Backbone as numpy.savetxt, mean C-alpha at the origin, in Angstrom:
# Nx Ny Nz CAx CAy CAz Cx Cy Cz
13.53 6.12 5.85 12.25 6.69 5.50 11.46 7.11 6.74
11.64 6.05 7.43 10.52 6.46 9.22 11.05 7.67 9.65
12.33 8.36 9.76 13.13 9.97 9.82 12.04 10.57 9.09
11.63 10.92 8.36 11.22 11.75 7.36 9.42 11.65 7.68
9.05 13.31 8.74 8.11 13.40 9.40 6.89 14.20 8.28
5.88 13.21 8.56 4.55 12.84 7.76 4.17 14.52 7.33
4.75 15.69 7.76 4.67 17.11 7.82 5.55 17.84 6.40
6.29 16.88 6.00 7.13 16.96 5.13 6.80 16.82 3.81
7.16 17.59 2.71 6.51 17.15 1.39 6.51 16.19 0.66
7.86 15.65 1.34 8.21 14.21 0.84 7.79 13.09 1.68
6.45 13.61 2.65 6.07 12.43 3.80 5.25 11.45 3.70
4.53 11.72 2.79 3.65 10.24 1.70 4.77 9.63 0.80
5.15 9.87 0.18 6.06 9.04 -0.17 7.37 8.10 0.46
7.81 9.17 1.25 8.35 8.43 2.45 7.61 7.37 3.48
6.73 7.08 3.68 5.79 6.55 4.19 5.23 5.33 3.15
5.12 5.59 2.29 4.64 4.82 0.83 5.61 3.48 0.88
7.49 4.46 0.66 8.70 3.33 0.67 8.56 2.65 2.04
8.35 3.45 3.20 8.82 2.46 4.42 7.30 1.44 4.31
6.22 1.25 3.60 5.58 0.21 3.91 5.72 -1.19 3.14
6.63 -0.51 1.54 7.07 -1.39 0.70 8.52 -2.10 1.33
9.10 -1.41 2.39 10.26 -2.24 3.24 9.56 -3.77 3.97
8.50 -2.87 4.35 7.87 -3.53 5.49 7.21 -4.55 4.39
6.58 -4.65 3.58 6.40 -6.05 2.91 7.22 -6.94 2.68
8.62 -6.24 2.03 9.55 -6.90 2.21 10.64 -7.74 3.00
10.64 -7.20 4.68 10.76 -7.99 5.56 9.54 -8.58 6.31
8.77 -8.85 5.24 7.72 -10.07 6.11 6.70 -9.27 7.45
6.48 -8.00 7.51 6.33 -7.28 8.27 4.93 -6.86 8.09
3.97 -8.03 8.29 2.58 -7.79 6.85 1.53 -6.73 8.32
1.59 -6.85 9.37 0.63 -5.79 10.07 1.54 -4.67 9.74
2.41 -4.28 10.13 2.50 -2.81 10.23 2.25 -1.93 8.48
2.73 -3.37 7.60 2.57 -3.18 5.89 0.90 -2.52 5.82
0.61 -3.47 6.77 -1.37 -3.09 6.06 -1.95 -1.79 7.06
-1.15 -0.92 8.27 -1.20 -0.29 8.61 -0.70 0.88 7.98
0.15 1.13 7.71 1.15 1.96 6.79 0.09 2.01 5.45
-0.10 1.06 4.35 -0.89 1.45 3.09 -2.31 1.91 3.44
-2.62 1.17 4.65 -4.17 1.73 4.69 -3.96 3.32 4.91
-3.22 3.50 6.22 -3.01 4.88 6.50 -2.97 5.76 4.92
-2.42 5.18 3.91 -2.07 5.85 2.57 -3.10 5.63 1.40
-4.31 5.35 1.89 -5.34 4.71 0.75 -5.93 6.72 0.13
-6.47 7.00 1.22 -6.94 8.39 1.39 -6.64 9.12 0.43
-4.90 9.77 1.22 -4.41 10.92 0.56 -3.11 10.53 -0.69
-3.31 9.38 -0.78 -2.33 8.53 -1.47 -3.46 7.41 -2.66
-3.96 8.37 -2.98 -5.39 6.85 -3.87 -4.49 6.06 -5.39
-3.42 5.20 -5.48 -2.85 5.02 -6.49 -3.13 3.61 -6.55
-2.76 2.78 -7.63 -2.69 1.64 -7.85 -2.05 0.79 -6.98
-0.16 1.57 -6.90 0.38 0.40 -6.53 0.37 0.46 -4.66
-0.29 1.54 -4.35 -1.02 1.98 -3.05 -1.72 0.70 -2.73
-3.06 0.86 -2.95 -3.96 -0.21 -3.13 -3.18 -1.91 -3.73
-2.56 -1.63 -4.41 -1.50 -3.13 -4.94 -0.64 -3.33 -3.49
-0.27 -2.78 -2.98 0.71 -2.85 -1.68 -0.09 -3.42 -0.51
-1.25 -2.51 -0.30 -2.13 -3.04 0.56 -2.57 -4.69 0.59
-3.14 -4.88 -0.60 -3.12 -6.26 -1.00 -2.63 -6.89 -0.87
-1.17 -7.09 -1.46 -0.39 -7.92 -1.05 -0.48 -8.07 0.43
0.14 -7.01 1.51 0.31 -7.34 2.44 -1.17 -7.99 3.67
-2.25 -8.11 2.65 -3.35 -8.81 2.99 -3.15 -9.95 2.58
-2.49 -10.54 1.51 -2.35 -11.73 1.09 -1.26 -12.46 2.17
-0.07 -12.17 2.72 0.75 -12.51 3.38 0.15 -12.79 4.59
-0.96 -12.01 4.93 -1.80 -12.66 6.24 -3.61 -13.56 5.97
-3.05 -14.19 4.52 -4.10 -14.84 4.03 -5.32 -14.07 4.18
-5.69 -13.22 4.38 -7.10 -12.32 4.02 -7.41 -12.20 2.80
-7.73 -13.59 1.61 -7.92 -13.13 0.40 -9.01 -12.18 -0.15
-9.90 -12.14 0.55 -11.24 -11.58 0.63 -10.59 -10.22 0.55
-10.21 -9.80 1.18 -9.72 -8.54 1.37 -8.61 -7.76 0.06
-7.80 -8.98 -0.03 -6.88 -8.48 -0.75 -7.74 -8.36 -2.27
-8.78 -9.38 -2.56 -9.42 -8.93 -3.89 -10.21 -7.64 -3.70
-10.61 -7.28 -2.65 -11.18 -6.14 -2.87 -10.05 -4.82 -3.30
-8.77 -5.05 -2.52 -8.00 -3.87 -2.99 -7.14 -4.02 -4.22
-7.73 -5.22 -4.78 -6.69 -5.38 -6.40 -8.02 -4.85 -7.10
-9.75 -5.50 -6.97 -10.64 -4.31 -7.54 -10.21 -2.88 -7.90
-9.75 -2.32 -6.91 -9.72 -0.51 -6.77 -8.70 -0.62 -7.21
-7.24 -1.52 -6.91 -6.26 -0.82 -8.03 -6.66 -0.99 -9.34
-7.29 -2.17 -10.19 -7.49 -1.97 -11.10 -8.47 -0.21 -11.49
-9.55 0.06 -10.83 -10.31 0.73 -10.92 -9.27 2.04 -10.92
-8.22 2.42 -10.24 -7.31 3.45 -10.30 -6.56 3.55 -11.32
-6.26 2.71 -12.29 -5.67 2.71 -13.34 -5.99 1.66 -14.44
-7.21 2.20 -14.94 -7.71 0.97 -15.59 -7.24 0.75 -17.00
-6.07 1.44 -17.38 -5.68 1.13 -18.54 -4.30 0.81 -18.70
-3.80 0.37 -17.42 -2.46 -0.29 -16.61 -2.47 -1.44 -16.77
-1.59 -2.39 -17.73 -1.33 -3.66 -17.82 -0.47 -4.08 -16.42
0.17 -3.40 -15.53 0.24 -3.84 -14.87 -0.57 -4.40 -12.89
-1.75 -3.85 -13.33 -2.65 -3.93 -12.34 -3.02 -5.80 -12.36
């Protein structure tokens, strides 16, 4: 995904997967760098859900409720928010 330059049509999304890697290897700064970078031009649930989490992995709960707020608020008729 990091190949695949932010100029590209597929470069938010590519960017989107490499931050969901990065949660997944335990990788919670560059995770909350990567989703924040994607809050903007990327405003989705599991955007904001990603972010969170990877606020939760560095215990910032404060934080992470604020970005489960806005995902709910992005899809408020999403049982899975």
């Amino acid at each position: 995904f990091e190949q695949v330059k932010s100029s590209d049509p597929r470069g938010l999304e590519a960017n989107f997967f490499t931050g969901v890697c990065q949660l997944f290897t335990n990788k919670s700064d560059d995770a909350i760098r990567t989703h924040t970078a994607l809050l903007k031009p990327m405003p989705l649930y599991e955007t904001y859900s990603n972010a969170a989490v990877a606020r939760m992995q560095k215990n910032d709960f404060a934080e992470a409720v604020k970005l489960l707020k806005l995902a709910s608020e992005a899809a408020p008729n999403d049982d899975d928010v």
